[in-house]
Short mmCIF file of the C-alpha atoms (twelve columns), coordinates in Angstrom:
data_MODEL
# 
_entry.id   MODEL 
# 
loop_
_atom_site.group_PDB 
_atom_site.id 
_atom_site.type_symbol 
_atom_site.label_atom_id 
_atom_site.label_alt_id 
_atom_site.label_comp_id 
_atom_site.label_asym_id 
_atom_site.label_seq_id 
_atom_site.Cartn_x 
_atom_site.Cartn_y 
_atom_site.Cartn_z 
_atom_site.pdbx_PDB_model_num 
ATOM 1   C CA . UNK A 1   164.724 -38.176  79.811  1 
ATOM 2   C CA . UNK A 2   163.509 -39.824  83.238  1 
ATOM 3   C CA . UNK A 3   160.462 -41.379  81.195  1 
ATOM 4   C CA . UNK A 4   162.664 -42.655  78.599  1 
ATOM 5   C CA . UNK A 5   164.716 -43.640  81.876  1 
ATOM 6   C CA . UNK A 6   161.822 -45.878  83.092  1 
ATOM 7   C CA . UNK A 7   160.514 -47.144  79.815  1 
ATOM 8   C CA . UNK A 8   164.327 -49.005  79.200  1 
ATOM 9   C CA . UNK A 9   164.035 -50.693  82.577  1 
ATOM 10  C CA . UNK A 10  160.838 -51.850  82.127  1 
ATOM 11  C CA . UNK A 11  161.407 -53.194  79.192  1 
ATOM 12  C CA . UNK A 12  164.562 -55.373  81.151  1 
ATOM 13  C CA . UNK A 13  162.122 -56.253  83.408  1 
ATOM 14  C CA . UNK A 14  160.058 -58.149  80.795  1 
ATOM 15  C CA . UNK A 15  162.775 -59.151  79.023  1 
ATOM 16  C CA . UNK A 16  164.945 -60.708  82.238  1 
ATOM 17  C CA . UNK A 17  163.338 -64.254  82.564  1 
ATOM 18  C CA . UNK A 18  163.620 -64.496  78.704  1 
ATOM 19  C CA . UNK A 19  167.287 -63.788  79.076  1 
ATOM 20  C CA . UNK A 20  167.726 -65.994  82.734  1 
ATOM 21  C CA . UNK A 21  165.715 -68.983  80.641  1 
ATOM 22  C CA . UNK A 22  168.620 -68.477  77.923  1 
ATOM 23  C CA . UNK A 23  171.449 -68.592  79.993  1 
ATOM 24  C CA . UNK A 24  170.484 -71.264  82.165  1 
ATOM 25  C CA . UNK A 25  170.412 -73.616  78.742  1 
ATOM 26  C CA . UNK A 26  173.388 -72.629  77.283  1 
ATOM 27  C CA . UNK A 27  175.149 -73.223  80.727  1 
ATOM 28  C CA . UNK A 28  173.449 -76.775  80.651  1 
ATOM 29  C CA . UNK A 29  174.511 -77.533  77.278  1 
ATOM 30  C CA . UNK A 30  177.977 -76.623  77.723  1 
ATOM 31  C CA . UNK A 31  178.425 -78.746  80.681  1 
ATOM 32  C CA . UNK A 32  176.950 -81.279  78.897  1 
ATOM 33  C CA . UNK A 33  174.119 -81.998  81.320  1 
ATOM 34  C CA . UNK A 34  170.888 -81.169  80.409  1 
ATOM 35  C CA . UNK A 35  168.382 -81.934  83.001  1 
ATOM 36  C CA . UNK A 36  164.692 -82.699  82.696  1 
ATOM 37  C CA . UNK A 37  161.957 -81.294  84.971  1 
ATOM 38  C CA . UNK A 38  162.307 -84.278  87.315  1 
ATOM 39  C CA . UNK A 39  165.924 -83.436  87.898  1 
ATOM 40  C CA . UNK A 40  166.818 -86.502  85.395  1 
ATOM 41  C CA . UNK A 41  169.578 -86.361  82.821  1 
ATOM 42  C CA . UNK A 42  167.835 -85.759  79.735  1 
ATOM 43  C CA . UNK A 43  168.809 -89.084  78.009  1 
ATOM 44  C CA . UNK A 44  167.944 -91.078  80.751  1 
ATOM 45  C CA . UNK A 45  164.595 -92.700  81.592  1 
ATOM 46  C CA . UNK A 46  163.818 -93.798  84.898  1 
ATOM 47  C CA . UNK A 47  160.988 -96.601  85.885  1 
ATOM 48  C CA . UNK A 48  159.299 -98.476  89.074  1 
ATOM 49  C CA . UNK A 49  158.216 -101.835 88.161  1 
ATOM 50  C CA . UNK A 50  156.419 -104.425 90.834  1 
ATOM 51  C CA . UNK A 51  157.346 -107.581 89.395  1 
ATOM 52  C CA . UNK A 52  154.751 -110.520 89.683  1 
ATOM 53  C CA . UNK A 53  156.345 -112.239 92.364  1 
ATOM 54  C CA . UNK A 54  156.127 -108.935 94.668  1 
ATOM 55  C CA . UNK A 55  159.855 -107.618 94.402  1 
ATOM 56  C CA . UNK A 56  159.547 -103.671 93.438  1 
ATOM 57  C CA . UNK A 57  162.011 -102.582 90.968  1 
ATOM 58  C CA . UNK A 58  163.650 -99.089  90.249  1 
ATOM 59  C CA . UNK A 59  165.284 -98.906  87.400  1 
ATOM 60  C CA . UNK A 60  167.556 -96.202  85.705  1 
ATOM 61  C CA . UNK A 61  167.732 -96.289  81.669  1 
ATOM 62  C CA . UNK A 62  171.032 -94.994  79.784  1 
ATOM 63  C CA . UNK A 63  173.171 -95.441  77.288  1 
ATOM 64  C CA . UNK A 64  176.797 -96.908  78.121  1 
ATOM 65  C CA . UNK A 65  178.251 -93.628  77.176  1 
ATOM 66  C CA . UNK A 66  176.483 -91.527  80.095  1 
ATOM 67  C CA . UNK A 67  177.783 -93.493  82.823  1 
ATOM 68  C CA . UNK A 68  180.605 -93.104  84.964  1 
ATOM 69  C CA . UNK A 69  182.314 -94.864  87.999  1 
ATOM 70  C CA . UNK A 70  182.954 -92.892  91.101  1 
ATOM 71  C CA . UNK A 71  184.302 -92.975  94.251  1 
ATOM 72  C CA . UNK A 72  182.319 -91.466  96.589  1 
ATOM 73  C CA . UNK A 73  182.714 -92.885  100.092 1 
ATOM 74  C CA . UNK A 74  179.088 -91.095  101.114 1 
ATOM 75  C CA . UNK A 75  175.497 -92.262  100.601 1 
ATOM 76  C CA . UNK A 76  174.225 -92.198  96.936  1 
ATOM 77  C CA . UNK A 77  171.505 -89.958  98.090  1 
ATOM 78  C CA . UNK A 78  173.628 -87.450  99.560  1 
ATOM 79  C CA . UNK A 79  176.422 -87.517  96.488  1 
ATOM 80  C CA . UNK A 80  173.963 -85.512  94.608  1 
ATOM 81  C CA . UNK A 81  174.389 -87.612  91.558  1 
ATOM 82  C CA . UNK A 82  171.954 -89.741  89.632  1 
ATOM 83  C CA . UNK A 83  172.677 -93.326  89.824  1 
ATOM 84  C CA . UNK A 84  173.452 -96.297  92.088  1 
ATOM 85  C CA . UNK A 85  175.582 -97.772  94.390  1 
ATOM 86  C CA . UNK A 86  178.799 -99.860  92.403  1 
ATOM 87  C CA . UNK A 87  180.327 -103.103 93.521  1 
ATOM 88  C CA . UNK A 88  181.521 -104.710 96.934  1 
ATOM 89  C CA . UNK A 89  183.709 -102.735 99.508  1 
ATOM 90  C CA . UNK A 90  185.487 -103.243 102.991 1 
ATOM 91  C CA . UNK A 91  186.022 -99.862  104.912 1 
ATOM 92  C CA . UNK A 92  188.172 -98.005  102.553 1 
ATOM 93  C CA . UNK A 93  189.087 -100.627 99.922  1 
ATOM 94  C CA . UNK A 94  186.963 -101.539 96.944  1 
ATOM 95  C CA . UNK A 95  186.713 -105.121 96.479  1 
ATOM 96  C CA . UNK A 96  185.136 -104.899 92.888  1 
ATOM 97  C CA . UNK A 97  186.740 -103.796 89.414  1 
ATOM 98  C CA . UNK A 98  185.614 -99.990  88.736  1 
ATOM 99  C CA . UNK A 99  188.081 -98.550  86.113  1 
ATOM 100 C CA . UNK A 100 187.188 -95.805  83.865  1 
ATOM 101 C CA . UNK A 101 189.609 -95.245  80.478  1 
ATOM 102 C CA . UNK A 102 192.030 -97.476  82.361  1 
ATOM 103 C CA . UNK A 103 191.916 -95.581  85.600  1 
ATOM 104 C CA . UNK A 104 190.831 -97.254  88.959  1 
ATOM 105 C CA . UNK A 105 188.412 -95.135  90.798  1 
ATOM 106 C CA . UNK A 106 189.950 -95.708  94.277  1 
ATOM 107 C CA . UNK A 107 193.690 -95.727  93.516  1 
ATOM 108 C CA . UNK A 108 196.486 -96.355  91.240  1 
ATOM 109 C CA . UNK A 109 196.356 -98.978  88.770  1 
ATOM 110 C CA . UNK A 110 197.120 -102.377 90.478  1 
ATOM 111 C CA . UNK A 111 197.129 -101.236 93.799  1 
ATOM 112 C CA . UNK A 112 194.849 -103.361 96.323  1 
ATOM 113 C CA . UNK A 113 191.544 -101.995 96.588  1 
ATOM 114 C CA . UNK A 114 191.736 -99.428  94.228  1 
ATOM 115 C CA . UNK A 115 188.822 -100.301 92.013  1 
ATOM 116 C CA . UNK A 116 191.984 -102.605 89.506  1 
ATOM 117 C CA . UNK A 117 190.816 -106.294 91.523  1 
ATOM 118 C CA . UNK A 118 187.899 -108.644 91.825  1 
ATOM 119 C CA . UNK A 119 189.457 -109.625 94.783  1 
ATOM 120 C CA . UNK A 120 189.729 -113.295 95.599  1 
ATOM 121 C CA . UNK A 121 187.756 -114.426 92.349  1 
ATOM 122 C CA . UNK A 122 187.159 -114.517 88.910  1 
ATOM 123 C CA . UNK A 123 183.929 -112.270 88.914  1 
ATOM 124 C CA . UNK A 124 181.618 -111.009 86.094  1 
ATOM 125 C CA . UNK A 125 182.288 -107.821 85.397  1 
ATOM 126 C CA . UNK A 126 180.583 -105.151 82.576  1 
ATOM 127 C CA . UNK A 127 182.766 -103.618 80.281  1 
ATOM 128 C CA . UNK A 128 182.147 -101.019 77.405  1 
ATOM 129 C CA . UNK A 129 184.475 -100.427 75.106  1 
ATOM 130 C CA . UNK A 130 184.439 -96.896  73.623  1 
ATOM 131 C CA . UNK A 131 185.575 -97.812  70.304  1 
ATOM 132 C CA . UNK A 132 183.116 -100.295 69.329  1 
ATOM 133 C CA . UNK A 133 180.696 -99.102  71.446  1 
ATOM 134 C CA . UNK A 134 179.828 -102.765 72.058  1 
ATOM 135 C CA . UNK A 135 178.722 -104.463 75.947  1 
ATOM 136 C CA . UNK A 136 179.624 -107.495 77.500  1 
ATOM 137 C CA . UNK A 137 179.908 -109.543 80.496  1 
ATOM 138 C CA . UNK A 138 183.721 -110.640 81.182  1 
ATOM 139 C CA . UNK A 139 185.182 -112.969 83.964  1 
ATOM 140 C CA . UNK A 140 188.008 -111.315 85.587  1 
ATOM 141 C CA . UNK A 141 190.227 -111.314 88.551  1 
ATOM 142 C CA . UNK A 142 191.860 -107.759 87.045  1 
ATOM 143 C CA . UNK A 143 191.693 -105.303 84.826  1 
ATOM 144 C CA . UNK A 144 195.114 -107.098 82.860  1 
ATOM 145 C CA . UNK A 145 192.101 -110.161 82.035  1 
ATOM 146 C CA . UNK A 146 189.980 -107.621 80.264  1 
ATOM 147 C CA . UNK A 147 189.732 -107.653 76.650  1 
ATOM 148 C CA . UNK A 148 188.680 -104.197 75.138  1 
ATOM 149 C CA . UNK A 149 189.755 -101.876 71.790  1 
ATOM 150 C CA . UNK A 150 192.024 -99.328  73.921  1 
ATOM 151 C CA . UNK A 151 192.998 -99.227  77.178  1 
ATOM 152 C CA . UNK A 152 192.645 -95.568  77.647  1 
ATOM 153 C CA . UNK A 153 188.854 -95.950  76.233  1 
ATOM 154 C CA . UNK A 154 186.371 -97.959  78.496  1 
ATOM 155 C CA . UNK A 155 185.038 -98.335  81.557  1 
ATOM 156 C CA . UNK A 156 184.301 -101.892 83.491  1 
ATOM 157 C CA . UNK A 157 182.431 -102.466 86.434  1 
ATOM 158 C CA . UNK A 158 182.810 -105.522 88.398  1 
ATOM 159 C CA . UNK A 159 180.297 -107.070 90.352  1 
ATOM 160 C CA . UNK A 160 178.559 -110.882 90.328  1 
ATOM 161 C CA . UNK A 161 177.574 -112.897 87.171  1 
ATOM 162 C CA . UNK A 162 173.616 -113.498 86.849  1 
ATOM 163 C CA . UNK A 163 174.605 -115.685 83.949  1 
ATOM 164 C CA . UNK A 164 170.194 -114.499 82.871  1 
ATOM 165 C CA . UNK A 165 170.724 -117.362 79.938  1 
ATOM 166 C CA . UNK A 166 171.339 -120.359 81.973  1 
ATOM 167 C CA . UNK A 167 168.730 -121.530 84.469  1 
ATOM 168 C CA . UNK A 168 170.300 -124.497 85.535  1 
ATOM 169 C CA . UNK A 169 173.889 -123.210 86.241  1 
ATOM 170 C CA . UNK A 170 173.083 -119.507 87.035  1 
ATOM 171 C CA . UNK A 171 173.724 -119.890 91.303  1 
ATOM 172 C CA . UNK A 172 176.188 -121.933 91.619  1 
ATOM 173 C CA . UNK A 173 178.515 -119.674 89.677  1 
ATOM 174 C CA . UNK A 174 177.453 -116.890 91.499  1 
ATOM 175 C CA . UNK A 175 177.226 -119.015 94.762  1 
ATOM 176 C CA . UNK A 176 179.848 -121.213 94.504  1 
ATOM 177 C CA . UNK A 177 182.305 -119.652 92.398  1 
ATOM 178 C CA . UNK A 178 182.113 -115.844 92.033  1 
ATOM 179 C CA . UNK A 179 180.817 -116.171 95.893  1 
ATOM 180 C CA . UNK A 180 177.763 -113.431 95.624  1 
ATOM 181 C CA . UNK A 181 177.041 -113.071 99.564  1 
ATOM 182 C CA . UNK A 182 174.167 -113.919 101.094 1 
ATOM 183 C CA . UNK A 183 172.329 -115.287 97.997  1 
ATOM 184 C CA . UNK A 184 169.393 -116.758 99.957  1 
ATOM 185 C CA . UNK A 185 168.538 -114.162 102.901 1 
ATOM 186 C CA . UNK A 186 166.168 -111.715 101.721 1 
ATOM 187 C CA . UNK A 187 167.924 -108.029 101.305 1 
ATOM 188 C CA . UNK A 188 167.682 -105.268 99.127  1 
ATOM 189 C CA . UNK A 189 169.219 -105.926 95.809  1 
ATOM 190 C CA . UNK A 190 171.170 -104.245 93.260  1 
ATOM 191 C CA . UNK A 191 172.018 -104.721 89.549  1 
ATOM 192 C CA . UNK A 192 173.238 -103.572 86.411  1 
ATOM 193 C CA . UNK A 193 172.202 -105.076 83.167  1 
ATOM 194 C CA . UNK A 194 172.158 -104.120 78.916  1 
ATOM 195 C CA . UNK A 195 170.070 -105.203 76.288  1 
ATOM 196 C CA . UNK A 196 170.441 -106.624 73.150  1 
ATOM 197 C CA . UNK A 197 171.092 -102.914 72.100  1 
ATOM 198 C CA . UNK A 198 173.662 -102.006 74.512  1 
ATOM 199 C CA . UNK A 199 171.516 -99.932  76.738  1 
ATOM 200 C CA . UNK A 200 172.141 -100.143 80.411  1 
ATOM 201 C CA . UNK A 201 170.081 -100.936 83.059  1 
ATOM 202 C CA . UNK A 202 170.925 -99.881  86.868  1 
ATOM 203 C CA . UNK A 203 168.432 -101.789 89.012  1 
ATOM 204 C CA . UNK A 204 167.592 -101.317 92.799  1 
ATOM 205 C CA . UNK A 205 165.032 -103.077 94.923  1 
ATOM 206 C CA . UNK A 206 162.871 -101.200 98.083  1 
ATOM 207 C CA . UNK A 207 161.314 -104.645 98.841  1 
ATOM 208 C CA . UNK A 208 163.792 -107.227 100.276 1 
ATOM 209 C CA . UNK A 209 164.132 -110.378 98.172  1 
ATOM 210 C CA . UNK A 210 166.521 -113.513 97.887  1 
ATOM 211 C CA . UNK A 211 168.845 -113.220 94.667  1 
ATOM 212 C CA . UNK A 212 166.994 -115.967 92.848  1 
ATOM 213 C CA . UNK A 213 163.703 -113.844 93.422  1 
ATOM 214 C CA . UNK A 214 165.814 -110.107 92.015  1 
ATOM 215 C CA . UNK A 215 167.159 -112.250 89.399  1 
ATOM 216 C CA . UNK A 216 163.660 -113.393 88.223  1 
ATOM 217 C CA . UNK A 217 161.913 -109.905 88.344  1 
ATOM 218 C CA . UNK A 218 164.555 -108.670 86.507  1 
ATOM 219 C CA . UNK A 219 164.284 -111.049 83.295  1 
ATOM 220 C CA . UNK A 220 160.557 -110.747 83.258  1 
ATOM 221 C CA . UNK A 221 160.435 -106.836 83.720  1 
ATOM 222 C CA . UNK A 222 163.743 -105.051 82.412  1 
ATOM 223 C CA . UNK A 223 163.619 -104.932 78.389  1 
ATOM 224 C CA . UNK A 224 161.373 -108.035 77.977  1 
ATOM 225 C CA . UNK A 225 162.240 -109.437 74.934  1 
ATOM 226 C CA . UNK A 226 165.934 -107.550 74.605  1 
ATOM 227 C CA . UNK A 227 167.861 -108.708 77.386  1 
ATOM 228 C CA . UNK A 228 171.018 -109.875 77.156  1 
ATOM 229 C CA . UNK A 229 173.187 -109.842 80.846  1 
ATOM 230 C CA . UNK A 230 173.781 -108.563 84.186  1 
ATOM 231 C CA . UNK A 231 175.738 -108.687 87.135  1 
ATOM 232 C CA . UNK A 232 174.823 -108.547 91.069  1 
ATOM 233 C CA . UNK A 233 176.200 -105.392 92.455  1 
ATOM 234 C CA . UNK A 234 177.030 -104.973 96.228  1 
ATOM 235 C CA . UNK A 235 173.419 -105.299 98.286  1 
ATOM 236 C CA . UNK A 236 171.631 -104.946 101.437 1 
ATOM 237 C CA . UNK A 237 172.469 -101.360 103.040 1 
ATOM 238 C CA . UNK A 238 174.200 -100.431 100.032 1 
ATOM 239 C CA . UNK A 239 171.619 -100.888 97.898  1 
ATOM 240 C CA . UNK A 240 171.424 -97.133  96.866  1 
ATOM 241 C CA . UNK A 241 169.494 -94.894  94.204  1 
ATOM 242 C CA . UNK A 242 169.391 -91.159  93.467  1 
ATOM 243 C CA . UNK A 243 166.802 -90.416  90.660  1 
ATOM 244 C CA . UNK A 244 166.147 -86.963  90.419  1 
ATOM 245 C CA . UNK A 245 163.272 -87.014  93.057  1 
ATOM 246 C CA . UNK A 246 163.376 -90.649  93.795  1 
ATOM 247 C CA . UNK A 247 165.562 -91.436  96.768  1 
ATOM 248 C CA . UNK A 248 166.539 -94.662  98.143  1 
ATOM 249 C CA . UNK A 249 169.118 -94.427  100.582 1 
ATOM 250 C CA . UNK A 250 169.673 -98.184  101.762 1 
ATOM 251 C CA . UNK A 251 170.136 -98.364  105.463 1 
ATOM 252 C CA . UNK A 252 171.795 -94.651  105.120 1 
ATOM 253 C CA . UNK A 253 175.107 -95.948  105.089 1 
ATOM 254 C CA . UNK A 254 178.336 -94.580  103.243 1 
ATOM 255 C CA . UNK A 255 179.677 -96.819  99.956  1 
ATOM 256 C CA . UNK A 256 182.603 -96.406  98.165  1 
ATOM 257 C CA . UNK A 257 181.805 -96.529  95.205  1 
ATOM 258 C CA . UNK A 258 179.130 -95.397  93.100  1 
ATOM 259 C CA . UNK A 259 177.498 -95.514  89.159  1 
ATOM 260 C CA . UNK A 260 176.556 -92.232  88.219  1 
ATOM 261 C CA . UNK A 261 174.278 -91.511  85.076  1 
ATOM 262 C CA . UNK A 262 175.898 -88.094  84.428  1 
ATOM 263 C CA . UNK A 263 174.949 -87.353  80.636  1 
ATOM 264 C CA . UNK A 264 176.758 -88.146  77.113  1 
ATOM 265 C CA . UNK A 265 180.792 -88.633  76.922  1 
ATOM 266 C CA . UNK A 266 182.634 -89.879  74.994  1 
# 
């Protein structure tokens, strides 16, 4: 009896990392985040790209679908989430739209600085709308200017127009209209952009750069060929990126809000 004793347990003892291995993916796949070896959601891809004229990209792949808008009021880094930093902020108020299925991240719907408001301007501003599944760049003071399918079923994120199709016009809509601060100092730099496919782009620089110069590495090294538009998020310090090993942490300070790349919803 004891030798039959020790022949079950060892054969548990071979058969435990089998059965560890097992639960850890079924635990993954019903939270609906499975994570690759590098700590990266599964249907995410991220890249570092040093773009000819010097500014060094890192960019974070998805589909519209995996992201969502937080509110975070920590470091990117030390939220524990893949993504980026989200749009601009003054102490506890978010300046920038960030709604997700009609729900301000910061607040109640239009309450001041609750993620509802570009505040002060008409600002561009990336919406996806769940039910067409379709991208695009809208001008908005609000949430109420938004056009979308349902308005329990999206998620927008406000930030600066880059306006990538018009050379000639680009800055001073961004400068002089949607006021994107700073354009000409060089800081770090942040953006979010889709493709001709509808696949988003979250962009952060570790080289400091003018906006002219993020804008340019950006059209001739994210999707070449397949871009379609993007928007200046909030910069400088803020400029923030968790990618499973890959840490950028700005200037270490806390932002409000963040875009996390936390695996398919829908």
């Amino acid at each position: 009896m004891k030798r039959k004793g020790y022949e079950r347990f060892a054969v548990l003892r071979r058969s435990f990392p089998f059965y560890l291995c097992a639960f850890i993916l079924i635990l993954g796949a019903g939270s609906g985040l499975l994570l690759s070896k590098d700590g990266i959601p599964e249907d995410a891809k991220y890249f570092q790209i040093t773009a000819d004229n010097g500014v060094v990209l890192h960019v974070l792949r998805t589909e519209p679908s995996s992201i969502s808008l937080y509110s975070i009021n920590d470091n990117v880094v030390r939220s524990e989430t893949n993504g980026i930093n989200g749009g601009f902020f003054w102490d506890n108020q978010l300046l920038s739209i960030a709604v997700m299925d009609g729900i301000p991240v910061n607040g109640s719907p239009k309450e001041y600085g609750s993620g509802w408001f570009n505040i002060k301007y008409d600002r561009g501003t990336i919406v996806y709308d769940r039910v067409t599944g379709m991208v695009d760049v809208q001008r908005a003071a609000s949430v109420d200017d938004l056009h979308m399918s349902d308005a329990t079923k999206f998620w927008a994120q406000g930030g600066v127009s880059m306006n990538l199709k018009d050379e000639s016009k680009w800055y001073n809509l961004a400068v002089k209209e949607e006021r994107l601060p700073f354009p000409d100092d060089e800081r770090l730099r942040s953006a979010m952009a889709y493709d001709n496919l509808g696949e988003i782009y979250l962009v952060v620089t570790s080289s400091k750069c003018t906006a002219g110069q993020f804008r340019t590495a950006i059209k001739r090294n994210v999707a070449v060929g397949n871009l379609n538009e993007a928007i200046f998020l909030d910069g400088d310090g803020s400029s923030q990126l968790l990618a499973g090993n890959v840490k950028l942490e700005g200037d270490a300070r806390k932002v409000l809000q963040m875009i996390g790349v936390t695996g398919e919803r829908r």
